[in-house]
XYZ file of C-alpha atoms in Angstrom:
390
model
C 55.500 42.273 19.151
C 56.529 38.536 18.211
C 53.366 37.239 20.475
C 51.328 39.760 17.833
C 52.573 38.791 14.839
C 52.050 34.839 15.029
C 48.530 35.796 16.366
C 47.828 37.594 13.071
C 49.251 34.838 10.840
C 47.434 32.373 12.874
C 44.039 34.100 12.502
C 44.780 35.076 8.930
C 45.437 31.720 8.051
C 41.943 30.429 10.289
C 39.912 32.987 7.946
C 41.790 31.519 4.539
C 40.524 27.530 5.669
C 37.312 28.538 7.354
C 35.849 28.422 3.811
C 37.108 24.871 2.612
C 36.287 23.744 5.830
C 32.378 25.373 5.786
C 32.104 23.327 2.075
C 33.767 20.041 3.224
C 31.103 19.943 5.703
C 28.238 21.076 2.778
C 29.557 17.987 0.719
C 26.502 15.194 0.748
C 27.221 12.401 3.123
C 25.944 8.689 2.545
C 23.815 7.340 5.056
C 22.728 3.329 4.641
C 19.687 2.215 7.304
C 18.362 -1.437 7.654
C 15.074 -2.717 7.657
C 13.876 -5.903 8.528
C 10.290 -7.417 9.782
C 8.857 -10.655 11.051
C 5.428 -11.683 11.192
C 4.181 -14.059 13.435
C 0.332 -15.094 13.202
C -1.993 -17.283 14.743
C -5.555 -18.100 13.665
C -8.930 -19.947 14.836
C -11.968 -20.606 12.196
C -15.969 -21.221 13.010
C -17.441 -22.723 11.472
C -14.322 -25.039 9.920
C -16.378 -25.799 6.475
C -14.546 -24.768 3.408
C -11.107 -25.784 3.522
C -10.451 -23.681 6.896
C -7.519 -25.279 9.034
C -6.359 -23.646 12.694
C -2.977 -22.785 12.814
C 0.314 -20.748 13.185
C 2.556 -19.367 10.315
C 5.412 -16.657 10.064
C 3.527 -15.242 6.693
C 6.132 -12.467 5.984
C 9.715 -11.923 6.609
C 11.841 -9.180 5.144
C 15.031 -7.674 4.750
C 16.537 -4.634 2.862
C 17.124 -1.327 3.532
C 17.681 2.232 2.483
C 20.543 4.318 1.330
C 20.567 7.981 1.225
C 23.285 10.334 -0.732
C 22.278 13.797 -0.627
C 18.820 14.709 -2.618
C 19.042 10.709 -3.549
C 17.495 7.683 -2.102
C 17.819 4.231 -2.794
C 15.659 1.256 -1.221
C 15.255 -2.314 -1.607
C 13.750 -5.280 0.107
C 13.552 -8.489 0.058
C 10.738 -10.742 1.679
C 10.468 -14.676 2.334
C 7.106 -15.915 2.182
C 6.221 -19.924 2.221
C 9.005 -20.828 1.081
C 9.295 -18.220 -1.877
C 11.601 -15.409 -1.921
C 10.528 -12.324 -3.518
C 11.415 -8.582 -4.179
C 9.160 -6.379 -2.846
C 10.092 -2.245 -3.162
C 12.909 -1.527 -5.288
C 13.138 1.943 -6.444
C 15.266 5.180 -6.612
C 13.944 8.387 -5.689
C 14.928 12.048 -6.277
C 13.755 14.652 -3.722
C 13.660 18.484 -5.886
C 13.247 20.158 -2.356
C 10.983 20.069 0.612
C 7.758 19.395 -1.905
C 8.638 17.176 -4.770
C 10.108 14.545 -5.639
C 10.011 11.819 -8.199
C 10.471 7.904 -7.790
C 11.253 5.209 -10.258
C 11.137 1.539 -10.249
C 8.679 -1.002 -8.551
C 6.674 -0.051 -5.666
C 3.265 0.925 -4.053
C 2.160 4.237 -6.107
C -0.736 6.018 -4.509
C -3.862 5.492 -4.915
C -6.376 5.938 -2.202
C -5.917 5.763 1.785
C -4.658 2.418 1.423
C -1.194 3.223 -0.027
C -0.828 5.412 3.078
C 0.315 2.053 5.253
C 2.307 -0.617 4.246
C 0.771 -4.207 4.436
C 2.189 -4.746 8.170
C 0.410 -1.035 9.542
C -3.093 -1.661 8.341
C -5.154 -0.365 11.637
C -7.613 -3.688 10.722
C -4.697 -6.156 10.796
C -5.395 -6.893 7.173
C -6.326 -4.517 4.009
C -9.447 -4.212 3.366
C -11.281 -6.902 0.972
C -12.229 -4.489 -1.760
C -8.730 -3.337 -1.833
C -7.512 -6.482 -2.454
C -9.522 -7.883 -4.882
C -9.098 -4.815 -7.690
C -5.340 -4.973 -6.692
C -5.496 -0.837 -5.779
C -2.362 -0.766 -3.835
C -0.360 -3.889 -5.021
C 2.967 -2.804 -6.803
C 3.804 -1.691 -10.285
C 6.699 -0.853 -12.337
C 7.458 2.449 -13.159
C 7.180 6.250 -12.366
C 5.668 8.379 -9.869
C 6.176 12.542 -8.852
C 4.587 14.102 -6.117
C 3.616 16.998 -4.641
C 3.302 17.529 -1.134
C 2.818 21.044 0.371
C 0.136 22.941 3.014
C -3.753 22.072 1.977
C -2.709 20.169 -1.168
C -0.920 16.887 -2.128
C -1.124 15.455 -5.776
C 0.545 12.649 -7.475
C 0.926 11.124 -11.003
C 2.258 7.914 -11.925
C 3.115 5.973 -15.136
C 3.409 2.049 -14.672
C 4.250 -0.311 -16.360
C 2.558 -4.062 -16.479
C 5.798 -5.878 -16.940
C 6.406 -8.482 -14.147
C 9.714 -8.477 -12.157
C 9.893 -11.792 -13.211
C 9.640 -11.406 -16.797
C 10.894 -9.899 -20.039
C 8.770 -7.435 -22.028
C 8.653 -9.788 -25.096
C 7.516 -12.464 -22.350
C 3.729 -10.786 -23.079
C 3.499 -10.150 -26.432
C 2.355 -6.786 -26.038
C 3.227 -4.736 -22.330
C 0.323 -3.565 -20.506
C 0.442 0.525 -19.923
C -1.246 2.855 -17.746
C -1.632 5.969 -15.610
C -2.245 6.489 -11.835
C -3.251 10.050 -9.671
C -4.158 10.582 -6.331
C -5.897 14.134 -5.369
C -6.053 15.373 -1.833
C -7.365 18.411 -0.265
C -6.791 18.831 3.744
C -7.809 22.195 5.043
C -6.957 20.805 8.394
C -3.876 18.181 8.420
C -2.186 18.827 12.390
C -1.283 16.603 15.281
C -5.224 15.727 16.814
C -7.130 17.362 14.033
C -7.473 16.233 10.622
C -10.293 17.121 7.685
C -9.195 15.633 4.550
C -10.614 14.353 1.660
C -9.297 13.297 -2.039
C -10.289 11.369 -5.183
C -7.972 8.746 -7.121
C -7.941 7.694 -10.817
C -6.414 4.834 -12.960
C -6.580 3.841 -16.451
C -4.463 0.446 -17.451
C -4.492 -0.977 -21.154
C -5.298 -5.090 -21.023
C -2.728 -7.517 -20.037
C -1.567 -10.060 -22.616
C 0.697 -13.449 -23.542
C 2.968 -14.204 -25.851
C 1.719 -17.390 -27.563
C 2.178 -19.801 -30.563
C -0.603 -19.840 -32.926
C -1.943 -23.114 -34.856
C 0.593 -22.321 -37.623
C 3.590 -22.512 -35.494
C 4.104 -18.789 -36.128
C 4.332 -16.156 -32.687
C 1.380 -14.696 -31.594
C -0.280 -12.360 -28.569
C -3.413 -13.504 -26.566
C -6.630 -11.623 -25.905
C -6.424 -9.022 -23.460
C -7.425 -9.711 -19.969
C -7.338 -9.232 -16.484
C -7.867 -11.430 -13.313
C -8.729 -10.280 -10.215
C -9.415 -12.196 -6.615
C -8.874 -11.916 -2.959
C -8.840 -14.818 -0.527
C -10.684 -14.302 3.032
C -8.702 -11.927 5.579
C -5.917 -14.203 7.033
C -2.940 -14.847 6.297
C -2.851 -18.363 8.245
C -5.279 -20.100 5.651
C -5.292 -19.080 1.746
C -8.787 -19.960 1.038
C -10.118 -18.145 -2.211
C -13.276 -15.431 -1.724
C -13.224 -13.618 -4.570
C -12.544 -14.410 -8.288
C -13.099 -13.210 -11.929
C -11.182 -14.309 -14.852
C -12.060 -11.035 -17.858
C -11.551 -11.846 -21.345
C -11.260 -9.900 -24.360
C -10.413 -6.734 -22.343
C -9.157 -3.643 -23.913
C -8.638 -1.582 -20.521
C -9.614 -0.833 -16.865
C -10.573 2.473 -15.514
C -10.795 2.417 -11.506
C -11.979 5.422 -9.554
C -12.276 5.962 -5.393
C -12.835 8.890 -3.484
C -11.963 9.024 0.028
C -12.633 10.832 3.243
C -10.383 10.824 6.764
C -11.176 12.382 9.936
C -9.864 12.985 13.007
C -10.093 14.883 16.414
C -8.138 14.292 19.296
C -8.754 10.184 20.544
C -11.161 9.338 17.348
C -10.778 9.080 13.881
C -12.847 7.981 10.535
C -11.597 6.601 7.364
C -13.832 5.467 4.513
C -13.309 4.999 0.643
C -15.584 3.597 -1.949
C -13.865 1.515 -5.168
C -15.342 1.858 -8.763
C -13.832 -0.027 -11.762
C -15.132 -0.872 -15.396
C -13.471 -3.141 -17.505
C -13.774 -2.294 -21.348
C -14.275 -5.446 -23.662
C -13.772 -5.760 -27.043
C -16.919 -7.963 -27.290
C -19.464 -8.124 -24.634
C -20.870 -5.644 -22.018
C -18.109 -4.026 -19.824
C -17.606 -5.529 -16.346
C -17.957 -3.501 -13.740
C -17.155 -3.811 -9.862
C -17.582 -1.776 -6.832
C -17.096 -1.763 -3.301
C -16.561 0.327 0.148
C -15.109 0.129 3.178
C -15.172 2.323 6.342
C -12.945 2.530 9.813
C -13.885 3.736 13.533
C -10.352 4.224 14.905
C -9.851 5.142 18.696
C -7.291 5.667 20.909
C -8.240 3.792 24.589
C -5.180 4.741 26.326
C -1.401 5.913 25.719
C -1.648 8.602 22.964
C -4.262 11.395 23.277
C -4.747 12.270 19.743
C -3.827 10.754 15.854
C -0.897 12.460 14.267
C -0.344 13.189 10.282
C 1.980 11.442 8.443
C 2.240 14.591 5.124
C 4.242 12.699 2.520
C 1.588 9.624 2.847
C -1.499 11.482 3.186
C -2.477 9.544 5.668
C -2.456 9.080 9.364
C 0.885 8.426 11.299
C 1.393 5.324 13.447
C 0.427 6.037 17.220
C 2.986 6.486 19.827
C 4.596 3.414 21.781
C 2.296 2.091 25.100
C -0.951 3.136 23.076
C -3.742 1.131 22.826
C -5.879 1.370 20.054
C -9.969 -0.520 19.008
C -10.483 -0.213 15.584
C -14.202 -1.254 14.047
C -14.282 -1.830 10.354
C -16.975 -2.912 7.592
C -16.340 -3.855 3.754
C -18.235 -4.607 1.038
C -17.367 -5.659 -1.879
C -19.547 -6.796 -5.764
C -17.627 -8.525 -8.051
C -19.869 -10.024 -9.864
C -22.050 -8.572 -13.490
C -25.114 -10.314 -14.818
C -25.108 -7.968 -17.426
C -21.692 -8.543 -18.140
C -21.951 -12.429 -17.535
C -19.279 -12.601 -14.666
C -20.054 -13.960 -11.312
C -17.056 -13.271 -9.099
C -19.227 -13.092 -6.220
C -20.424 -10.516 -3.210
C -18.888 -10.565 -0.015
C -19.398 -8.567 3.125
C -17.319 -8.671 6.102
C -17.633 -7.014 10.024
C -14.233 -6.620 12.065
C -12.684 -5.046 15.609
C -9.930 -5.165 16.063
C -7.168 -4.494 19.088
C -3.589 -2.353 18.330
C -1.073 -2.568 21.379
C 2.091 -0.514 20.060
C 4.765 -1.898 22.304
C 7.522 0.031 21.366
C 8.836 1.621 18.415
C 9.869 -1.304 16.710
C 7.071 -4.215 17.867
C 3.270 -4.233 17.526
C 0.685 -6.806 18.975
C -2.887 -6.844 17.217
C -6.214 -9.192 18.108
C -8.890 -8.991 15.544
C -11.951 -10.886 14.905
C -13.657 -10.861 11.633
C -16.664 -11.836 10.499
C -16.765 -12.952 6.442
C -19.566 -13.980 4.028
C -19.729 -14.953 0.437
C -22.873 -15.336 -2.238
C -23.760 -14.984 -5.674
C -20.159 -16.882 -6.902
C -19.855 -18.742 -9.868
C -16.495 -20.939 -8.628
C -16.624 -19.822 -5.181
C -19.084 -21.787 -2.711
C -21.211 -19.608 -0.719
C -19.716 -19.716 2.934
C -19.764 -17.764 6.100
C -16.550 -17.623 9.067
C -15.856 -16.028 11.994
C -12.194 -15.660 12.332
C -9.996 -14.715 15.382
C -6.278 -14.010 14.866
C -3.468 -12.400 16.818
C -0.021 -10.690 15.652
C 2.916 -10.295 17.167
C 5.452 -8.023 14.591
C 8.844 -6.776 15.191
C 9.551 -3.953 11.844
C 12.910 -1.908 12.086
């Protein structure tokens, strides 16, 4: 009868702390993960006309991480790059549930197939040239919420033109803008992938804060400068440039397309922008670029990375052959701005070793016409990457 009592009190007294115990373990926990990546690159230029030097160079090294307290995230980073130190994504982020969240602070917002990879996972070893010159993917202060669920994934940002670096009363007047990115993917599954999307951006001018003749403050005319240097990161040897004055704004729009089934894959996207002057004819730019991506051995067939809308990296001990082509016009008569034309032909070679190191060979071939400060030059360029990213 004892024995039976003190089993009842026991289990009565089980049921009483099952509770506090079920919401002790329902409590958040905090959960901090590193990252870290170093970049070493080697490079070989033909013909050598034009300021090209062969050579070896650790072009990026980071170090940050990620912290993670229930429905919040935190993440920062901080790279080393010829001898400058820099911060690269710094933001907070709230996740709503399963299909949106919203992020604040200074990163990569989306726009286009290019935000789906950060600048070490490009499939061509570099981004593409277009990309680069109308700075699509480089990063901006501010806001961005996102919706991510089945056929559909749609975001909108609001950014900021204020420098890291700088205070607000630095320019005179702070550039503003919005960003969206529009996908539709009837088909988004491991080996099979239909997906296609449009993205939008409107950004008021930049400006300075200056004296004028009186001695009293002032503001500059808007503007906006945009360039890209040939595709290596060995060399820094200038392609593309255009200085815009007396700009008001810049509207950029590019539709995209990615396919994919089983070992092969397509991605292509074509770049529009128009620069609004206050006096003068508008500039305006465009360019394309387009991907063959297949898998020779190791992984049978591309997976889909949702939250990115884009494709996921392949599997360790895969071998990949990517072939890519980009043009890019960034140059006006009617506008007055020669910033010149520039085609360039690529394959390039992805060995995933292992889940934290990548090897890539690529050679490139890169022309230039039409420039105003540019010379007109052709390389060939070979390269090779070894990366270790955790």
């Amino acid at each position: 009868m004892k024995t039976k009592s003190i089993f009842t009190a026991a289990l009565l007294m089980a049921t009483a702390i099952a509770p506090a115990l079920r919401a002790q373990d329902d409590k958040p926990k905090f959960k901090f993960t590193p990252a870290g990546r170093i970049l070493l690159d080697g490079a070989v230029f033909t013909p050598h006309k034009g300021g090209f030097a062969d050579g070896v160079a650790i072009p990026d090294i980071r170090l940050g991480g990620k912290a993670e307290y229930g429905n919040w995230l935190a993440k920062i980073d901080v790279g080393y790059s010829f001898g400058k130190i820099g911060l690269k994504d710094v933001y907070l982020q709230y996740k709503f549930d399963d299909n949106n969240l919203l992020r604040g602070g200074y990163f990569v917002h989306q726009f286009g197939l290019q935000s789906a990879t950060s600048s070490s996972m490009k499939p061509s070893f570099e981004a593409p040239i277009t990309d680069t010159y109308m700075n699509a993917t480089g990063r901006n202060l501010g806001f961005m919420y996102m919706y991510d669920k089945d056929a559909f994934l749609a975001t909108a940002s609001v950014i900021v033109g204020t420098k890291l670096t700088e205070h607000a009363n630095d320019a005179g007047k702070v550039s503003v803008g919005g960003i969206s990115r529009l996908l539709w993917r009837p088909y988004h599954s491991e080996g099979a992938v239909a997906q296609v999307g449009v993205s939008g951006w409107y950004q008021s001018a930049f400006h300075e804060a200056i004296e004028n003749e009186d001695g009293t403050p002032g503001i500059s005319k808007g503007f906006f400068d945009y360039s890209a240097t040939y595709p290596t990161r060995v060399d820094q040897v200038t392609l593309l440039s255009t200085d815009i004055e007396n700009a008001r704004g810049v509207f950029k729009l590019s539709p995209e397309l990615l396919l994919s089934k089983g070992r092969f894959a397509l991605e292509g996207q074509y770049y529009y922008m128009n620069v609004n002057r206050k006096d003068g004819h508008a500039f305006v730019s465009n360019g394309a670029y387009g991907l063959l991506r297949g898998l020779i051995c190791g992984d049978s067939s591309y997976g889909y990375s949702s939250a990115d809308g884009g494709l996921a990296t392949p599997k360790p001990k895969t071998l990949e052959c990517v072939l890519g082509y980009n043009y890019t016009n960034a140059s006006d008569s009617k506008a007055g701005i020669y910033g010149g034309i520039t085609n360039d032909f690529s394959v390039t070679f992805n060995y995933y070793i292992n889940k934290y190191m990548l090897a890539r060979l690529r050679w490139s071939y890169t022309n230039v016409r039409g420039a105003a400060d540019v010379p007109k030059n052709h390389v060939n360029i070979i390269e090779a990457r070894v990366q270790f990213k955790f």
